[in-house]
Protein backbone atom coordinates (compact mmCIF):
# COMPACT_ATOMS: atom_id res chain seq x y z
CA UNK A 1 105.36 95.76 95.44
CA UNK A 2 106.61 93.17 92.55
CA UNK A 3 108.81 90.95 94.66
CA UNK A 4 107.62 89.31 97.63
CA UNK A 5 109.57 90.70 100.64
CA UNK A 6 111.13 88.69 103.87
CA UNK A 7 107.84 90.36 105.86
CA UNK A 8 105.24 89.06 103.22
CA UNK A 9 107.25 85.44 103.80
CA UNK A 10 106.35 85.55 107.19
CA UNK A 11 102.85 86.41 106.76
CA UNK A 12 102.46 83.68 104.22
CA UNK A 13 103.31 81.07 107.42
CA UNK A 14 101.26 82.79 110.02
CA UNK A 15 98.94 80.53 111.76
CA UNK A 16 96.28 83.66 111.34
CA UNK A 17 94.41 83.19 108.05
CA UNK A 18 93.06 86.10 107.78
CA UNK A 19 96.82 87.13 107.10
CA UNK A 20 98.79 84.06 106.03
CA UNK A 21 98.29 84.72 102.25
CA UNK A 22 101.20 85.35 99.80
CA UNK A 23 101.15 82.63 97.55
CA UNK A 24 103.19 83.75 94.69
CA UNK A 25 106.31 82.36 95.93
CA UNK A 26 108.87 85.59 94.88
CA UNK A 27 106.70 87.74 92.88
CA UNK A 28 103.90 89.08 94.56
CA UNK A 29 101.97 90.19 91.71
CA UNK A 30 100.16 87.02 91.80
CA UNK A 31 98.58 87.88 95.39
CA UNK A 32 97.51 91.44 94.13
CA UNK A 33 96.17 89.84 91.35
CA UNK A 34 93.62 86.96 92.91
CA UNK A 35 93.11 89.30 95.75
CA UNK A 36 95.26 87.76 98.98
CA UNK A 37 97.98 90.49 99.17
CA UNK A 38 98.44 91.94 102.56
CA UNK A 39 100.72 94.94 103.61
CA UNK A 40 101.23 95.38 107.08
CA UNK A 41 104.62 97.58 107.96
CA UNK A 42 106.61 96.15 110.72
CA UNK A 43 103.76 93.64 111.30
CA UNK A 44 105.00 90.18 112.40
CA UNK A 45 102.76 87.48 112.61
CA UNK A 46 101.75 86.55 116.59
CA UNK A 47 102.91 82.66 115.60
CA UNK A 48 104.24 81.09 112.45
CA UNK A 49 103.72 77.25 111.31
CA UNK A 50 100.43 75.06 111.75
CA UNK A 51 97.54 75.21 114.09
CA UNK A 52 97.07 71.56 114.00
CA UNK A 53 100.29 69.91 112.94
CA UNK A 54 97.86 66.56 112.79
CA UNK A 55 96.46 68.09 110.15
CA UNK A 56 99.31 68.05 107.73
CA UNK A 57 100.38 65.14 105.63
CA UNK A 58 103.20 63.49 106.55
CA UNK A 59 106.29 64.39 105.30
CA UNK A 60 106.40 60.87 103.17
CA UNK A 61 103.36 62.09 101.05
CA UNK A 62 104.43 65.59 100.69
CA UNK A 63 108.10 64.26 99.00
CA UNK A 64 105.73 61.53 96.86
CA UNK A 65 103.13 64.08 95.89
CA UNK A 66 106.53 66.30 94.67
CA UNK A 67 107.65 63.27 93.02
CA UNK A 68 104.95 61.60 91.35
CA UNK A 69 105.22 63.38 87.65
CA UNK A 70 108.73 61.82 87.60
CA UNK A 71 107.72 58.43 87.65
CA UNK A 72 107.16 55.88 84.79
CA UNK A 73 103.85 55.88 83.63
CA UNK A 74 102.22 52.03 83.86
CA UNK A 75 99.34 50.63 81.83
CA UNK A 76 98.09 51.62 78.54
CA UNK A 77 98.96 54.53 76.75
CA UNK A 78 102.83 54.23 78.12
CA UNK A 79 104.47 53.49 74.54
CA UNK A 80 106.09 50.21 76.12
CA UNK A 81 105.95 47.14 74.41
């Protein structure tokens, strides 16, 4: 499999490690390639999303951490006079 299928999707948010792998976003190659494809026919994970939803940032830092090579560079080395 090249392209990552609705199953593999899934998988990727299963709150089983051992199967929530499936990292390359559409094309799956990427998971054969470093080793964390799974194929499981018909397989659905027993429960998708996060084991401890403590343990994820909050949603502020997520959008920040998305945003943060968009912003103006400050300090030396910014080519501002």
């Amino acid at each position: 499999h090249v392209l990552a299928s609705p199953e593999q999707h899934r998988l990727h948010h299963s709150t089983d490690l051992s199967e929530a792998g499936h990292y390359g976003s559409d094309l799956s190659i990427w998971d054969h390639f470093f080793g964390s494809y799974t194929w499981r026919p018909g397989r659905e994970p027993v429960a998708v999303g996060l084991g401890d939803p403590a343990s994820f940032p909050p949603t502020g830092e997520i959008v920040s951490s998305f945003l943060h090579p968009l912003r103006r560079a400050k300090g030396p080395g910014t080519g501002s006079a």
